[in-house]
XYZ file of N, CA and C in Angstrom:
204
model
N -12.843 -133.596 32.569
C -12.708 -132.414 31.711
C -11.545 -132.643 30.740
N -11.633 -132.936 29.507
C -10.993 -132.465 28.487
C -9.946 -131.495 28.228
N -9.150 -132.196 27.563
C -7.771 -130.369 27.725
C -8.395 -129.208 26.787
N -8.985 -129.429 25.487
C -10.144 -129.014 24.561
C -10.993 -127.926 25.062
N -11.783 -128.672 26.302
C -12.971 -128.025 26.905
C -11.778 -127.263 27.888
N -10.901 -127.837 28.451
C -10.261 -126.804 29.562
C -9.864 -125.214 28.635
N -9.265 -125.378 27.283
C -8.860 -124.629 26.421
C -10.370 -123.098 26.527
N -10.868 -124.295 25.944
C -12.047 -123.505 25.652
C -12.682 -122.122 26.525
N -12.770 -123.165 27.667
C -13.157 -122.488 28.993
C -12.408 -121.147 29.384
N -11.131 -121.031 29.062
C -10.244 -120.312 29.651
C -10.267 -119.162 28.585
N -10.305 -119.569 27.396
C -9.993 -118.482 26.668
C -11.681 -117.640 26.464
N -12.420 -118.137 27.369
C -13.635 -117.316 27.558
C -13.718 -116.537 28.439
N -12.896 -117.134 29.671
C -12.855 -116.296 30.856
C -12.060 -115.421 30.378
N -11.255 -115.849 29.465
C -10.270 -114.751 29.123
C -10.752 -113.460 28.320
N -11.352 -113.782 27.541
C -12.334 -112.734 27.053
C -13.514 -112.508 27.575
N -13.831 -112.671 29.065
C -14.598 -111.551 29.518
C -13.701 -111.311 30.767
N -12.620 -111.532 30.785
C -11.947 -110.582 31.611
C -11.441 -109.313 30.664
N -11.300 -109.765 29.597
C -10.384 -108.177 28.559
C -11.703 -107.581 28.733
N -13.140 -107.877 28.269
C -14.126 -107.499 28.011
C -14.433 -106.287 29.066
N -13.718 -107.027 30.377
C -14.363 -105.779 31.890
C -13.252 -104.804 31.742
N -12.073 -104.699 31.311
C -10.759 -104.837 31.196
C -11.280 -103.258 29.823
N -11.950 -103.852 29.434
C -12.516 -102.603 27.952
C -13.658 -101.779 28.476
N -14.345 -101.857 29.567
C -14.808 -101.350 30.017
C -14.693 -100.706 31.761
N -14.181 -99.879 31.838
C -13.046 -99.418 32.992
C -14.346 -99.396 34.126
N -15.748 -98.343 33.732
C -16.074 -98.225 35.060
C -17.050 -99.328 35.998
N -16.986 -100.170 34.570
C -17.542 -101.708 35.170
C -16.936 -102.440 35.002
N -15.617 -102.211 35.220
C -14.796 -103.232 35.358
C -14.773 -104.150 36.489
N -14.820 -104.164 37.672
C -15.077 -104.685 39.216
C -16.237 -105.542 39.328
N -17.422 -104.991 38.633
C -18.906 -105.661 38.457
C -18.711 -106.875 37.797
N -17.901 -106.224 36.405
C -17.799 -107.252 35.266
C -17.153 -108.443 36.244
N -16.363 -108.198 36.819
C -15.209 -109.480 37.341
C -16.393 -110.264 38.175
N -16.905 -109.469 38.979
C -18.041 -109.917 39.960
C -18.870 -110.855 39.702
N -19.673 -110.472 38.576
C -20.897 -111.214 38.062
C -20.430 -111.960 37.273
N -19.128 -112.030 36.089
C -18.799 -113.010 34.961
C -17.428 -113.489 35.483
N -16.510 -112.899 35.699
C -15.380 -114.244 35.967
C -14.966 -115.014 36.755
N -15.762 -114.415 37.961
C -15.879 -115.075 39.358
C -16.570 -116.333 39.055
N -17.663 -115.921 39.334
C -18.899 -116.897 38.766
C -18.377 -118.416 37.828
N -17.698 -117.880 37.070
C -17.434 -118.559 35.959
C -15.992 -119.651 36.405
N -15.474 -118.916 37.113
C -14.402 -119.602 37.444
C -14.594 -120.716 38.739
N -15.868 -120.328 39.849
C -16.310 -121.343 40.690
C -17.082 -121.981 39.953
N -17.497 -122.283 38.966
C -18.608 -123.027 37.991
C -17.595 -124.046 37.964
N -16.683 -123.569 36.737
C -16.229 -124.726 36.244
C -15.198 -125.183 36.928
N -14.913 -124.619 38.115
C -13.945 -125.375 39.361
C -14.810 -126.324 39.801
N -16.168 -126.174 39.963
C -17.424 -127.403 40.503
C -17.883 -128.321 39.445
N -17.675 -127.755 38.371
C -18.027 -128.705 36.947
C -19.532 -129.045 37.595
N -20.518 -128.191 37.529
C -21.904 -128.560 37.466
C -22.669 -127.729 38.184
N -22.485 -127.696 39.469
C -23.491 -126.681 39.955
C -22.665 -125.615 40.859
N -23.107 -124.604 40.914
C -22.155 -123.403 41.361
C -23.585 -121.967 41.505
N -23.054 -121.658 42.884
C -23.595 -120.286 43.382
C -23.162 -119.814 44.236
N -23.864 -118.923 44.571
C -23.547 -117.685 45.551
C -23.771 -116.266 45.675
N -23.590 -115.652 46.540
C -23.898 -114.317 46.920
C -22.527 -113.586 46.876
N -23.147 -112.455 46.275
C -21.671 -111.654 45.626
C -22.751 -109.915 46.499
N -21.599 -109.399 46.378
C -22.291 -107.714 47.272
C -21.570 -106.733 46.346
N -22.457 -105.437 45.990
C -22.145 -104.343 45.027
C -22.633 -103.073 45.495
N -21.290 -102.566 46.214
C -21.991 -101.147 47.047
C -23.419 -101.859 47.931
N -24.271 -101.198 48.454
C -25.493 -101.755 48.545
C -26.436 -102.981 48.273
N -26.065 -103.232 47.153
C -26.648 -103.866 46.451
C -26.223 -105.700 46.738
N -27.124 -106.475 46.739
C -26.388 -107.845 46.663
C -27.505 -108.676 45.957
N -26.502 -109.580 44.761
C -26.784 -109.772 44.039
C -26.533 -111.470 44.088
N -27.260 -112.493 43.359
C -27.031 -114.413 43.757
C -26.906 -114.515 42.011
N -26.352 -115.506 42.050
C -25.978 -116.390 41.033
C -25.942 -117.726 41.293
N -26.259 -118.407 40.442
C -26.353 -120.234 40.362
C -26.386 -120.241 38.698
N -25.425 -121.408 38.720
C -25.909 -122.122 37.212
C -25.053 -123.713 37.166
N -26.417 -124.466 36.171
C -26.357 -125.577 36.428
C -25.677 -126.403 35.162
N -25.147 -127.502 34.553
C -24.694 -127.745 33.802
C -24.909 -128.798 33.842
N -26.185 -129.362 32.269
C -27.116 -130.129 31.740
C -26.371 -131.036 31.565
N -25.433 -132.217 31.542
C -24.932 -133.709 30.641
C -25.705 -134.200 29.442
N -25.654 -134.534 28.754
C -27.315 -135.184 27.912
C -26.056 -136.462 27.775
């Protein structure tokens, strides 16, 4: 990983953390589904999932990251 791409990366998480951060009563969700996620992704640099829980509700995520 690149200091560039590390840059990059961060100042995305960073703006969807303000993003949940701008939105108060989904704020918790927001963290849930986007910065979590996002932050075990690119801690794995490629493949990343899991099961996350919302009130009742439970919800999976995976995503994979193509090389060409």
């Amino acid at each position: 990983m690149t200091k560039s791409t590390r840059i990059v990366a961060l100042k995305t998480l960073i703006s969807i953390m303000w993003s949940a951060v701008l939105v108060q009563q989904f704020r918790v969700l927001y963290l849930l589904c986007y910065a979590v996620p996002c932050y075990m992704f690119l801690k794995s640099l490629g493949r990343g999932s899991g099961v996350g829980r919302w009130g009742n509700t439970e919800f999976r995520w995976s995503c994979k990251l193509e090389l060409s």
